[in-house]
Amino acid sequence: MRTVKSYTDQELLDCLKSGDQQAFAEIYNRYWKVMYFHALKMLGDEDDAKDLAQELFATLWTKGTNLPFNSNLSGYLYITARNKIINLIQQKKVRRDYLSALSAFAEEAGNGTVEQIDEKELLLIVEKEIQNLPVKMRQVFELSRKQFLSHKEIATQLGISDKTVKKQIGYAIRMIKLKLDVLTRITIILFFLK
């Protein structure tokens, strides 16, 4: 009797589609190091690469039953890894941009104003603005920024187009920035009125 170690990728994929844990374990054993080193090469950070590889296989397990029957396993893993790498890089860029904006604000407004703005308060304000977004827009935004799903993954999950996802995220960012710009101006005005 054959063991899963002797299965081809296609046979493993077919077994995975029926929820076979042994097939998943064999895919994991076959591809984890390859995917880890691919992520490490792209990200340059061991912890990020490990996290990304783990997340990749978690996604494979949860979505494995929905993969098309003619899927190329290694191709699917590389494409999914690439999308997750791009999302992580974008997420880090957003963080860097956010920190740069705060730094620029600090230089313009002076230390007194910045000391008054507590990071936790700022995060609460941002979260409040996210909750004030229209329901569908908020859902798309949270899937993108909190669960780090790609536009395509969000579109599939919500049954909408990639373009709609992109537009909704863009609108959400503009709305939140607008509210934060107003808040920043008010904070500066209040600071100088003291």
PDB file of C-alpha atoms in Angstrom, residues 51-193:
ATOM      1  CA  ASP A  51       5.131  33.863  10.148  1.00  0.00           C
ATOM      2  CA  LEU A  52       4.369  34.193   6.469  1.00  0.00           C
ATOM      3  CA  ALA A  53       5.120  30.510   5.782  1.00  0.00           C
ATOM      4  CA  GLN A  54       2.877  29.463   8.691  1.00  0.00           C
ATOM      5  CA  GLU A  55       0.100  31.741   7.456  1.00  0.00           C
ATOM      6  CA  LEU A  56       0.514  30.367   3.935  1.00  0.00           C
ATOM      7  CA  PHE A  57      -0.100  26.811   5.099  1.00  0.00           C
ATOM      8  CA  ALA A  58      -2.964  27.862   7.355  1.00  0.00           C
ATOM      9  CA  THR A  59      -4.572  29.435   4.290  1.00  0.00           C
ATOM     10  CA  LEU A  60      -3.946  26.272   2.276  1.00  0.00           C
ATOM     11  CA  TRP A  61      -5.665  24.167   4.947  1.00  0.00           C
ATOM     12  CA  THR A  62      -8.687  26.454   5.289  1.00  0.00           C
ATOM     13  CA  LYS A  63      -9.118  27.016   1.537  1.00  0.00           C
ATOM     14  CA  GLY A  64      -7.864  23.643   0.300  1.00  0.00           C
ATOM     15  CA  THR A  65     -11.326  22.210  -0.274  1.00  0.00           C
ATOM     16  CA  ASN A  66     -12.149  25.109  -2.628  1.00  0.00           C
ATOM     17  CA  LEU A  67      -9.123  24.828  -4.914  1.00  0.00           C
ATOM     18  CA  PRO A  68      -9.865  23.937  -8.550  1.00  0.00           C
ATOM     19  CA  PHE A  69      -9.143  20.288  -9.391  1.00  0.00           C
ATOM     20  CA  ASN A  70      -6.535  21.174 -12.001  1.00  0.00           C
ATOM     21  CA  SER A  71      -4.524  23.414  -9.649  1.00  0.00           C
ATOM     22  CA  ASN A  72      -0.754  23.277  -9.710  1.00  0.00           C
ATOM     23  CA  LEU A  73       0.203  22.911  -6.036  1.00  0.00           C
ATOM     24  CA  SER A  74       3.629  24.544  -6.168  1.00  0.00           C
ATOM     25  CA  GLY A  75       2.267  27.312  -8.408  1.00  0.00           C
ATOM     26  CA  TYR A  76      -0.591  27.944  -5.990  1.00  0.00           C
ATOM     27  CA  LEU A  77       1.826  28.092  -3.040  1.00  0.00           C
ATOM     28  CA  TYR A  78       4.211  30.491  -4.809  1.00  0.00           C
ATOM     29  CA  ILE A  79       1.405  32.799  -5.977  1.00  0.00           C
ATOM     30  CA  THR A  80      -0.237  32.830  -2.550  1.00  0.00           C
ATOM     31  CA  ALA A  81       3.153  33.453  -0.894  1.00  0.00           C
ATOM     32  CA  ARG A  82       3.888  36.264  -3.347  1.00  0.00           C
ATOM     33  CA  ASN A  83       0.533  37.923  -2.562  1.00  0.00           C
ATOM     34  CA  LYS A  84       1.128  37.610   1.176  1.00  0.00           C
ATOM     35  CA  ILE A  85       4.658  39.029   0.786  1.00  0.00           C
ATOM     36  CA  ILE A  86       3.311  41.991  -1.193  1.00  0.00           C
ATOM     37  CA  ASN A  87       0.618  42.584   1.443  1.00  0.00           C
ATOM     38  CA  LEU A  88       3.192  42.458   4.236  1.00  0.00           C
ATOM     39  CA  ILE A  89       5.509  44.870   2.412  1.00  0.00           C
ATOM     40  CA  GLN A  90       2.578  47.247   1.809  1.00  0.00           C
ATOM     41  CA  GLN A  91       1.538  46.947   5.441  1.00  0.00           C
ATOM     42  CA  LYS A  92       5.071  47.826   6.568  1.00  0.00           C
ATOM     43  CA  LYS A  93       5.132  50.741   4.105  1.00  0.00           C
ATOM     44  CA  VAL A  94       1.841  52.044   5.523  1.00  0.00           C
ATOM     45  CA  ARG A  95       3.342  51.787   9.025  1.00  0.00           C
ATOM     46  CA  ARG A  96       6.509  53.593   7.911  1.00  0.00           C
ATOM     47  CA  ASP A  97       4.440  56.290   6.164  1.00  0.00           C
ATOM     48  CA  TYR A  98       2.302  56.663   9.285  1.00  0.00           C
ATOM     49  CA  LEU A  99       5.380  57.034  11.501  1.00  0.00           C
ATOM     50  CA  SER A 100       6.928  59.489   9.043  1.00  0.00           C
ATOM     51  CA  ALA A 101       3.731  61.550   9.035  1.00  0.00           C
ATOM     52  CA  LEU A 102       3.691  61.589  12.840  1.00  0.00           C
ATOM     53  CA  SER A 103       7.343  62.597  12.866  1.00  0.00           C
ATOM     54  CA  ALA A 104       6.701  65.426  10.387  1.00  0.00           C
ATOM     55  CA  PHE A 105       3.741  66.544  12.467  1.00  0.00           C
ATOM     56  CA  ALA A 106       5.931  66.549  15.571  1.00  0.00           C
ATOM     57  CA  GLU A 107       8.519  68.749  13.879  1.00  0.00           C
ATOM     58  CA  GLU A 108       5.896  71.202  12.610  1.00  0.00           C
ATOM     59  CA  ALA A 109       3.780  71.428  15.738  1.00  0.00           C
ATOM     60  CA  GLY A 110       6.505  71.348  18.364  1.00  0.00           C
ATOM     61  CA  ASN A 111       7.000  68.932  21.226  1.00  0.00           C
ATOM     62  CA  GLY A 112       4.222  70.338  23.438  1.00  0.00           C
ATOM     63  CA  THR A 113       1.454  69.324  21.056  1.00  0.00           C
ATOM     64  CA  VAL A 114       2.873  65.878  20.423  1.00  0.00           C
ATOM     65  CA  GLU A 115       3.143  65.194  24.130  1.00  0.00           C
ATOM     66  CA  GLN A 116      -0.587  65.853  24.396  1.00  0.00           C
ATOM     67  CA  ILE A 117      -1.422  63.280  21.759  1.00  0.00           C
ATOM     68  CA  ASP A 118      -1.303  59.876  23.360  1.00  0.00           C
ATOM     69  CA  GLU A 119      -0.747  56.998  20.919  1.00  0.00           C
ATOM     70  CA  LYS A 120      -3.553  54.964  22.479  1.00  0.00           C
ATOM     71  CA  GLU A 121      -5.924  57.903  22.105  1.00  0.00           C
ATOM     72  CA  LEU A 122      -4.925  58.282  18.474  1.00  0.00           C
ATOM     73  CA  LEU A 123      -5.541  54.586  17.825  1.00  0.00           C
ATOM     74  CA  LEU A 124      -8.943  54.870  19.525  1.00  0.00           C
ATOM     75  CA  ILE A 125      -9.797  57.851  17.332  1.00  0.00           C
ATOM     76  CA  VAL A 126      -8.741  55.966  14.197  1.00  0.00           C
ATOM     77  CA  GLU A 127     -10.764  52.922  15.297  1.00  0.00           C
ATOM     78  CA  LYS A 128     -13.789  55.148  15.942  1.00  0.00           C
ATOM     79  CA  GLU A 129     -13.468  56.600  12.433  1.00  0.00           C
ATOM     80  CA  ILE A 130     -13.220  53.085  10.993  1.00  0.00           C
ATOM     81  CA  GLN A 131     -16.426  52.139  12.831  1.00  0.00           C
ATOM     82  CA  ASN A 132     -18.123  55.245  11.371  1.00  0.00           C
ATOM     83  CA  LEU A 133     -17.456  54.106   7.803  1.00  0.00           C
ATOM     84  CA  PRO A 134     -20.408  52.730   5.812  1.00  0.00           C
ATOM     85  CA  VAL A 135     -20.924  49.045   6.678  1.00  0.00           C
ATOM     86  CA  LYS A 136     -19.661  47.493   3.423  1.00  0.00           C
ATOM     87  CA  MET A 137     -16.717  49.905   3.186  1.00  0.00           C
ATOM     88  CA  ARG A 138     -15.768  49.196   6.809  1.00  0.00           C
ATOM     89  CA  GLN A 139     -15.957  45.446   6.168  1.00  0.00           C
ATOM     90  CA  VAL A 140     -13.658  45.720   3.133  1.00  0.00           C
ATOM     91  CA  PHE A 141     -11.254  48.043   4.962  1.00  0.00           C
ATOM     92  CA  GLU A 142     -11.020  45.795   8.038  1.00  0.00           C
ATOM     93  CA  LEU A 143     -10.423  42.676   5.931  1.00  0.00           C
ATOM     94  CA  SER A 144      -7.608  44.536   4.184  1.00  0.00           C
ATOM     95  CA  ARG A 145      -5.968  46.349   7.083  1.00  0.00           C
ATOM     96  CA  LYS A 146      -6.720  44.123  10.062  1.00  0.00           C
ATOM     97  CA  GLN A 147      -6.760  40.657   8.504  1.00  0.00           C
ATOM     98  CA  PHE A 148      -4.284  41.583   5.744  1.00  0.00           C
ATOM     99  CA  LEU A 149      -6.235  39.868   2.974  1.00  0.00           C
ATOM    100  CA  SER A 150      -5.401  40.700  -0.624  1.00  0.00           C
ATOM    101  CA  HIS A 151      -7.879  42.544  -2.818  1.00  0.00           C
ATOM    102  CA  LYS A 152      -8.602  39.291  -4.623  1.00  0.00           C
ATOM    103  CA  GLU A 153      -9.192  37.384  -1.365  1.00  0.00           C
ATOM    104  CA  ILE A 154     -11.576  40.099  -0.148  1.00  0.00           C
ATOM    105  CA  ALA A 155     -13.391  40.151  -3.484  1.00  0.00           C
ATOM    106  CA  THR A 156     -13.847  36.373  -3.373  1.00  0.00           C
ATOM    107  CA  GLN A 157     -14.975  36.383   0.254  1.00  0.00           C
ATOM    108  CA  LEU A 158     -17.520  39.189  -0.256  1.00  0.00           C
ATOM    109  CA  GLY A 159     -18.584  38.294  -3.788  1.00  0.00           C
ATOM    110  CA  ILE A 160     -17.518  41.631  -5.288  1.00  0.00           C
ATOM    111  CA  SER A 161     -14.959  42.667  -7.897  1.00  0.00           C
ATOM    112  CA  ASP A 162     -11.289  43.477  -7.222  1.00  0.00           C
ATOM    113  CA  LYS A 163     -11.948  46.997  -8.548  1.00  0.00           C
ATOM    114  CA  THR A 164     -14.724  47.531  -6.026  1.00  0.00           C
ATOM    115  CA  VAL A 165     -12.426  46.387  -3.222  1.00  0.00           C
ATOM    116  CA  LYS A 166      -9.688  48.787  -4.368  1.00  0.00           C
ATOM    117  CA  LYS A 167     -12.147  51.701  -4.616  1.00  0.00           C
ATOM    118  CA  GLN A 168     -13.688  50.981  -1.213  1.00  0.00           C
ATOM    119  CA  ILE A 169     -10.262  50.868   0.465  1.00  0.00           C
ATOM    120  CA  GLY A 170      -9.238  54.101  -1.271  1.00  0.00           C
ATOM    121  CA  TYR A 171     -12.451  55.862  -0.192  1.00  0.00           C
ATOM    122  CA  ALA A 172     -12.049  54.583   3.372  1.00  0.00           C
ATOM    123  CA  ILE A 173      -8.462  55.843   3.609  1.00  0.00           C
ATOM    124  CA  ARG A 174      -9.466  59.265   2.240  1.00  0.00           C
ATOM    125  CA  MET A 175     -12.366  59.537   4.706  1.00  0.00           C
ATOM    126  CA  ILE A 176     -10.203  58.553   7.693  1.00  0.00           C
ATOM    127  CA  LYS A 177      -7.378  60.904   6.623  1.00  0.00           C
ATOM    128  CA  LEU A 178      -9.841  63.765   6.225  1.00  0.00           C
ATOM    129  CA  LYS A 179     -11.176  63.245   9.764  1.00  0.00           C
ATOM    130  CA  LEU A 180      -7.644  62.959  11.173  1.00  0.00           C
ATOM    131  CA  ASP A 181      -6.530  66.120   9.335  1.00  0.00           C
ATOM    132  CA  VAL A 182      -9.408  68.013  10.943  1.00  0.00           C
ATOM    133  CA  LEU A 183      -8.533  66.552  14.352  1.00  0.00           C
ATOM    134  CA  THR A 184      -4.868  67.502  13.911  1.00  0.00           C
ATOM    135  CA  ARG A 185      -5.779  71.093  13.018  1.00  0.00           C
ATOM    136  CA  ILE A 186      -8.079  71.372  16.029  1.00  0.00           C
ATOM    137  CA  THR A 187      -5.348  69.992  18.304  1.00  0.00           C
ATOM    138  CA  ILE A 188      -2.831  72.525  16.988  1.00  0.00           C
ATOM    139  CA  ILE A 189      -5.298  75.411  17.338  1.00  0.00           C
ATOM    140  CA  LEU A 190      -6.138  74.362  20.910  1.00  0.00           C
ATOM    141  CA  PHE A 191      -2.433  74.122  21.695  1.00  0.00           C
ATOM    142  CA  PHE A 192      -1.729  77.649  20.493  1.00  0.00           C
ATOM    143  CA  LEU A 193      -4.812  79.085  22.271  1.00  0.00           C
TER     144      LEU A 193
END
